[in-house]
Short mmCIF file of C-alpha atoms and ligand atoms in Angstrom, two decimals:
data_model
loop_
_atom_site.label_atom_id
_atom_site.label_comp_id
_atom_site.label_asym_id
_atom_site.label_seq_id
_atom_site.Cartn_x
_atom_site.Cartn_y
_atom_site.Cartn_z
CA UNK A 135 -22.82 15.35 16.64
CA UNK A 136 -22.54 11.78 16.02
CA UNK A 137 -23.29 12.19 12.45
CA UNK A 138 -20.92 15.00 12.01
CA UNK A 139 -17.66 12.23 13.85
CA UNK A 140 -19.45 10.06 11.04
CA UNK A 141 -17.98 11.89 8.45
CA UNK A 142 -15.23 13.42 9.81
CA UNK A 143 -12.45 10.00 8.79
CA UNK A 144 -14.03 10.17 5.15
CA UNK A 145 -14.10 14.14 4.72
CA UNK A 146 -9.89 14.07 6.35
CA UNK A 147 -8.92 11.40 3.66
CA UNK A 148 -10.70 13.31 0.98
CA UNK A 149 -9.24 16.87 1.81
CA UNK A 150 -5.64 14.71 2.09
CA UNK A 151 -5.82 12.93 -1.74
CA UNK A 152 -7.27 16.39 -3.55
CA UNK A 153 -4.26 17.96 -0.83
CA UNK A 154 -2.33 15.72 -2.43
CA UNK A 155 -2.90 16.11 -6.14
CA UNK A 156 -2.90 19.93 -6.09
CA UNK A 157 0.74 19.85 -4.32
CA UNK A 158 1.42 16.83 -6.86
CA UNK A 159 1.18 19.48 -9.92
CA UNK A 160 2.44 22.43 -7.68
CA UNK A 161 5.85 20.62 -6.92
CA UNK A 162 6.16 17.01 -9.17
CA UNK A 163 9.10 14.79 -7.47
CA UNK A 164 8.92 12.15 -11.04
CA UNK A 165 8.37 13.43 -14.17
CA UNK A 166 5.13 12.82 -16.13
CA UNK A 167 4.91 9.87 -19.00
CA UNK A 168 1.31 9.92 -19.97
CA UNK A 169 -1.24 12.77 -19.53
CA UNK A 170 -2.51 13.39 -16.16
CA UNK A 171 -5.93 13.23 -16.98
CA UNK A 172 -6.46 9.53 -18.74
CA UNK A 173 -4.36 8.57 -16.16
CA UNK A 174 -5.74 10.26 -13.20
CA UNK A 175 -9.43 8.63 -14.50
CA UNK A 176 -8.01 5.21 -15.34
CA UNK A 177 -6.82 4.74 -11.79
CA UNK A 178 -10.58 6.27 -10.28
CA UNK A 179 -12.45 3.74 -12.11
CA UNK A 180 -9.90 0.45 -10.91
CA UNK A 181 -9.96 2.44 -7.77
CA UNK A 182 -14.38 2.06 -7.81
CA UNK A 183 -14.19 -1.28 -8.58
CA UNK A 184 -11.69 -1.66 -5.71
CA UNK A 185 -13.92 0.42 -3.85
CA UNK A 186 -17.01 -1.90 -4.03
CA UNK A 187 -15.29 -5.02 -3.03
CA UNK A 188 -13.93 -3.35 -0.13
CA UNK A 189 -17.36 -2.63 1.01
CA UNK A 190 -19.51 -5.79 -0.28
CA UNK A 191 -16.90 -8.29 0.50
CA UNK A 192 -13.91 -6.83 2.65
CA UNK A 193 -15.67 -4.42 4.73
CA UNK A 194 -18.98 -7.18 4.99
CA UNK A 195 -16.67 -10.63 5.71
CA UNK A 196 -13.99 -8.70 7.98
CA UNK A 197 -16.36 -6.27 10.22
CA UNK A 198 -18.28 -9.42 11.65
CA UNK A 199 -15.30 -11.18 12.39
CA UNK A 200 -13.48 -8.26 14.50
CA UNK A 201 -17.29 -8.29 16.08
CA UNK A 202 -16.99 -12.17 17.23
CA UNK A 203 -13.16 -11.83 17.97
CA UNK A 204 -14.29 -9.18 20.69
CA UNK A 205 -17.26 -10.68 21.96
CA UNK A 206 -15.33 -13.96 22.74
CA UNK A 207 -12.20 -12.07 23.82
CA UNK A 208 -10.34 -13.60 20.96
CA UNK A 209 -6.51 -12.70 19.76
CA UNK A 210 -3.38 -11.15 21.49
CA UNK A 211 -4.75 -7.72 22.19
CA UNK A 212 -7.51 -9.36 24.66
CA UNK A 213 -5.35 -11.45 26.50
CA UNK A 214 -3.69 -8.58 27.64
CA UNK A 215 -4.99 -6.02 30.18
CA UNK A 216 -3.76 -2.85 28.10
CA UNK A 217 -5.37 1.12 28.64
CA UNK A 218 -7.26 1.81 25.71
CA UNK A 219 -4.20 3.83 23.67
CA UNK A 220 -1.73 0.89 24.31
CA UNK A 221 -4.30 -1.37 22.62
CA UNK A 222 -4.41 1.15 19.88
CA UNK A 223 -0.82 1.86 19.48
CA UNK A 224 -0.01 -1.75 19.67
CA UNK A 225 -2.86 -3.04 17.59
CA UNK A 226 -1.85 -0.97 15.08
CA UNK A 227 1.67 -1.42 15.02
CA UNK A 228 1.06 -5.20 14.42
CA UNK A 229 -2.04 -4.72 11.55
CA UNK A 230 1.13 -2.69 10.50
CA UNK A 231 3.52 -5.38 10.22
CA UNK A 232 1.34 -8.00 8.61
CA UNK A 233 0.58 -6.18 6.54
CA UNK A 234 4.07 -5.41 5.71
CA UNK A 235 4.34 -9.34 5.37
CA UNK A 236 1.12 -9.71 3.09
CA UNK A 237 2.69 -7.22 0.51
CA UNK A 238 5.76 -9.44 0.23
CA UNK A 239 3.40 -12.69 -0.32
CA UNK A 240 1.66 -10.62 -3.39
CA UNK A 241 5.33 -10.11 -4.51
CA UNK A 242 6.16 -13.83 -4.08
CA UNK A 243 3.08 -16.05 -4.66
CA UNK A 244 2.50 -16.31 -8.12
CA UNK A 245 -1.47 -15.99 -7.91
CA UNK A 246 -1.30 -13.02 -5.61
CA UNK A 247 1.56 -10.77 -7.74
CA UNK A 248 -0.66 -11.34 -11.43
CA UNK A 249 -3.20 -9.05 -9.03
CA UNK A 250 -0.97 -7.06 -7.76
CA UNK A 251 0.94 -6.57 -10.98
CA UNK A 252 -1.82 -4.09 -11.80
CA UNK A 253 -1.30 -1.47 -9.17
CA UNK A 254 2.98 -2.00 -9.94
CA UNK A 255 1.80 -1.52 -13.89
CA UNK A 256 0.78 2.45 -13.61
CA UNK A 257 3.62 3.97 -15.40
CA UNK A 258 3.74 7.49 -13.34
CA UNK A 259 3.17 6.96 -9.66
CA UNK A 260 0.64 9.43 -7.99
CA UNK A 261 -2.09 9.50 -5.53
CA UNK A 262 -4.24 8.08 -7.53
CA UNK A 263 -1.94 5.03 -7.84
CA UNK A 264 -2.53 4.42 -4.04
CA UNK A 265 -5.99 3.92 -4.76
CA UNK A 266 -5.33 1.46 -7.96
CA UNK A 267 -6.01 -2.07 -7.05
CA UNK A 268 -7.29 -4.72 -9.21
CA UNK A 269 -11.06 -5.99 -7.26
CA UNK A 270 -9.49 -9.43 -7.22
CA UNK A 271 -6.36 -8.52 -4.92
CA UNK A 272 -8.91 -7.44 -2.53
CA UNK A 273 -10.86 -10.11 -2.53
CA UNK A 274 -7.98 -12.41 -2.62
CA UNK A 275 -6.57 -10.26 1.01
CA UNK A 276 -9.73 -10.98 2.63
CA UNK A 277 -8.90 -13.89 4.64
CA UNK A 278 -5.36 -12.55 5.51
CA UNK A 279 -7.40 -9.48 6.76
CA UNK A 280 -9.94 -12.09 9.00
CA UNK A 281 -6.66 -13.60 10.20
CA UNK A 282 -4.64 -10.79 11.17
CA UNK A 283 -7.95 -9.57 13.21
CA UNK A 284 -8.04 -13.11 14.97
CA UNK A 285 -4.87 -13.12 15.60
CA UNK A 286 -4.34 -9.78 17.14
CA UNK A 287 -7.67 -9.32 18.30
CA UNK A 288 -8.75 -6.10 17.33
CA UNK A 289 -12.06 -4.33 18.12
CA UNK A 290 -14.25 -3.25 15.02
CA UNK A 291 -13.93 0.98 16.06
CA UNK A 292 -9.91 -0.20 15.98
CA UNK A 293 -9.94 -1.84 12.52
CA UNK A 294 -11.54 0.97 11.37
CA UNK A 295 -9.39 3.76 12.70
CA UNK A 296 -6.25 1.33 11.11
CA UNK A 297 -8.20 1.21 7.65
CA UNK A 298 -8.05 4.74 7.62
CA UNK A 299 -4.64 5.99 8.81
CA UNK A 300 -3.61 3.16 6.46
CA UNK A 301 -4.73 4.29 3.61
CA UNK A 302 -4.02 8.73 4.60
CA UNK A 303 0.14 6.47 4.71
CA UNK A 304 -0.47 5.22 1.48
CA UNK A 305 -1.97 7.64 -0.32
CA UNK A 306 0.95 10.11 1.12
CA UNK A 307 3.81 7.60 -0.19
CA UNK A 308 2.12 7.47 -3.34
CA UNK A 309 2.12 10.47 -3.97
CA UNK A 310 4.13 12.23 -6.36
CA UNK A 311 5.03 15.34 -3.88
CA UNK A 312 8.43 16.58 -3.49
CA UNK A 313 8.88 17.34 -0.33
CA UNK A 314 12.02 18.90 1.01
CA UNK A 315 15.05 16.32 1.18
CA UNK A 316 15.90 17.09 4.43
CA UNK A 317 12.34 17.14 5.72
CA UNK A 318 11.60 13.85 3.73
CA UNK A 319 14.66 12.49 5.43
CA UNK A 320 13.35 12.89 8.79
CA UNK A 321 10.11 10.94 7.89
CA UNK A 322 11.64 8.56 6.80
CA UNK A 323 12.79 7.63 10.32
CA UNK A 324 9.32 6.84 11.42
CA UNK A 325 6.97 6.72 7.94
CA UNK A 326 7.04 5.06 4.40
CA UNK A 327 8.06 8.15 1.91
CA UNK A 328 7.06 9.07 -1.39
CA UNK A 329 10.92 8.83 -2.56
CA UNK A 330 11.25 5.56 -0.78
CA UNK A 331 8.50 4.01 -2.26
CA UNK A 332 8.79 4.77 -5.45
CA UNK A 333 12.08 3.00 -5.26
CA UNK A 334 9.42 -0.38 -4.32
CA UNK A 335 7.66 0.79 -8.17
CA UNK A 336 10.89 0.79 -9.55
CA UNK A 337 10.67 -1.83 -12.31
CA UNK A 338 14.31 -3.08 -11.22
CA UNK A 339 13.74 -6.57 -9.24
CA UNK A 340 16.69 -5.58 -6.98
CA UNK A 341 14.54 -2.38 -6.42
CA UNK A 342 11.29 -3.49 -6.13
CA UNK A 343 12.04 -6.06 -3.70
CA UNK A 344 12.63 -3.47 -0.93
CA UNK A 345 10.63 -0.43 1.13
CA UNK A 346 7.79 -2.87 1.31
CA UNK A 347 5.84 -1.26 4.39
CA UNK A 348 2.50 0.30 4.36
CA UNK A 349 3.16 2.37 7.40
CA UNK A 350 6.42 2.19 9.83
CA UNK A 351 9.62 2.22 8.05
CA UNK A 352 10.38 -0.18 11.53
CA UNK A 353 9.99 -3.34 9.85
CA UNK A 354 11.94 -2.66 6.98
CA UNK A 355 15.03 -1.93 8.95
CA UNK A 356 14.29 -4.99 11.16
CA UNK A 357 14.11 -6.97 7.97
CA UNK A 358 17.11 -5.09 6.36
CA UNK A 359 14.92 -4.56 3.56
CA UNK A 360 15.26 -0.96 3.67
CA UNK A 361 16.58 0.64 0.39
CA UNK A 362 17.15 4.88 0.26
CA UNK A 363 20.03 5.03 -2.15
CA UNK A 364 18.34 4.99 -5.32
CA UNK A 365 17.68 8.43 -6.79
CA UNK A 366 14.28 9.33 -8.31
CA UNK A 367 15.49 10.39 -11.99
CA UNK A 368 17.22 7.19 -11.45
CA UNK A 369 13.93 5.00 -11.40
CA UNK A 370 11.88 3.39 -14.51
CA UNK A 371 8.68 3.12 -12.47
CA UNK A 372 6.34 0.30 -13.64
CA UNK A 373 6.68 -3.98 -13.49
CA UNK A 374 9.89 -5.86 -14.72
CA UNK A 375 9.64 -6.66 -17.82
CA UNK A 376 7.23 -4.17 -18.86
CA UNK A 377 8.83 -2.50 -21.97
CA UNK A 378 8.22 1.36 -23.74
CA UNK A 379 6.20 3.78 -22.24
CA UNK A 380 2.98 2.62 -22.95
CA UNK A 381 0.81 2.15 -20.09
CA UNK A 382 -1.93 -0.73 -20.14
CA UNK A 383 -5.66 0.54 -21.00
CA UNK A 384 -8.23 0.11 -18.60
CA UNK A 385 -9.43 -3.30 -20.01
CA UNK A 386 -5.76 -4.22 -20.14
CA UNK A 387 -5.46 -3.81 -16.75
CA UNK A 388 -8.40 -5.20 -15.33
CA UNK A 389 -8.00 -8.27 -17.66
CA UNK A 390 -4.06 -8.81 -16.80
CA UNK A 391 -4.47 -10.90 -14.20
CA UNK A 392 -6.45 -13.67 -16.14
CA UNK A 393 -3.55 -13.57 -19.02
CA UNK A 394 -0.38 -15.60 -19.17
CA UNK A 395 2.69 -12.85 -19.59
CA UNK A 396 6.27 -14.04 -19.10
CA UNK A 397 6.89 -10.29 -17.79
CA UNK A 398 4.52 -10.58 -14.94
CA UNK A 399 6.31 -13.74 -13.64
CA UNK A 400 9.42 -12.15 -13.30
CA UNK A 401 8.28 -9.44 -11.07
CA UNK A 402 8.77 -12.00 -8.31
CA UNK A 403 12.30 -12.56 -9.07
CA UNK A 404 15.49 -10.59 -8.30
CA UNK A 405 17.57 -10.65 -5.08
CA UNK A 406 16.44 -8.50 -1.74
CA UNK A 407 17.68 -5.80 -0.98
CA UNK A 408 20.16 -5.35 2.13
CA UNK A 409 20.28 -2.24 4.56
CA UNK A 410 23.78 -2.49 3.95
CA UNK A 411 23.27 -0.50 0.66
CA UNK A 412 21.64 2.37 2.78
CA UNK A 413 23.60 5.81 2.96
ZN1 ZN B 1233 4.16 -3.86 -4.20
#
């Protein structure tokens, strides 16, 4: 029994990405600029060496730390006497919101954006994009991570139900899915979308620098950093600066970070947007 709630969180986020990639070629919301497949495979093998320093540094400096931050009744969350779904609900809601603030710092810090640069780089955004981060961004969020689960004071079994509803949200708002408007209108109330966040990959500064949450549209709106008024055909998906249609090779990618490029520094430029352009 214990084995089979063991792989229950892995098997549900599999079953939602292939989900998502059958109803990606079923009903496309962007269309296509390079063929699905080199693409598709580029992103897998970023995605595996994302993968491994999630689990041998991530998942190894992070886990002990929600351990200690329990056992000494560390962060918000322990202070207060909560039932055990308020804890969740509001544990979550604030690994939400830093995390809404850490993807603005990767936008704005200079070091952190040349990383992030790499997942904004993929030319056609997909489901596969979700899982396309360069190994160094995640090392680089590591100590964010330990600080966020000080500060809040999350339990190990919380982080872990977090890591993975966080990453069923992104791989949803990656995805290239059209979903009906109206439908898709009513998520947006709660949830990031795929139409609204591929309006953050949009390689227009004014557009990128909006619909930066991982999760709850909530702190967007608080932030006025909401953006919905940009149609899809609209949108040149990819990094400002980046010119033509041809999308960086694996080696490229992995090696962009370590490479001076005048049109990665301007990703980090370009006004916010304001809720007051929302309809
Ligand atoms: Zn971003």
């Amino acid at each position: 029994m214990k084995d089979a709630r063991r792989w229950l969180g892995p098997a549900l986020i599999a079953a939602t990405a292939v989900g998502l990639m059958l109803g990606e070629r079923q009903r496309p919301l962007r269309g296509a600029k390079e063929p699905r497949n080199s693409h598709d495979i580029r992103n897998f093998a970023i995605a595996a060496l994302a993968g491994l320093a999630v689990r041998f540094v991530e998942q190894a400096a992070v886990a002990p730390v929600a351990a200690l931050a329990a056992r000494k009744r560390w962060g918000l969350l322990n202070r207060l006497r909560l039932p055990g779904w308020a804890r969740l609900a509001l544990g979550g809601a604030l690994m939400d919101y830093t995390l809404y603030l850490w993807h603005i710092l990767t936008h704005k810090v200079p070091a952190l954006w040349r990383f992030h640069a790499v997942h904004h780089a993929d030319l056609d955004l997909s489901a596969t994009t979700a899982l396309r981060f360069h190994f160094g961004e995640i090392v680089l969020s590591v100590p964010w991570r330990a600080l966020q689960v000080l500060a809040i004071g999350v339990a190990p079994h919380e982080l872990k139900l977090w890591q993975r509803a966080t990453l069923l949200s992104i791989l949803f708002h990656h995805s290239n899915l059209r979903l009906d408007p109206r439908a898709e209108r009513a998520l947006m109330g709660l949830v990031m979308t795929p139409r609204l966040h591929g309006i953050h990959h949009s390689r227009r500064p004014c557009e990128m620098n909006s619909n930066w949450s991982s999760g709850l549209t909530l702190w967007d709106r608080l932030h006025r950093t909401l953006r919905t008024d940009v149609p899809q055909r609209a949108i040149t998906i990819g990094i400002p600066g980046q010119r033509g249609d041809r999308a960086p090779t694996l080696g490229q990618a992995l090696a962009m970070p370590f490479f001076a490029d005048a049109s990665l520094e301007q990703g980090r430029h370009g006004r916010p947007a304001r809720s007051g352009q929302n309809r």
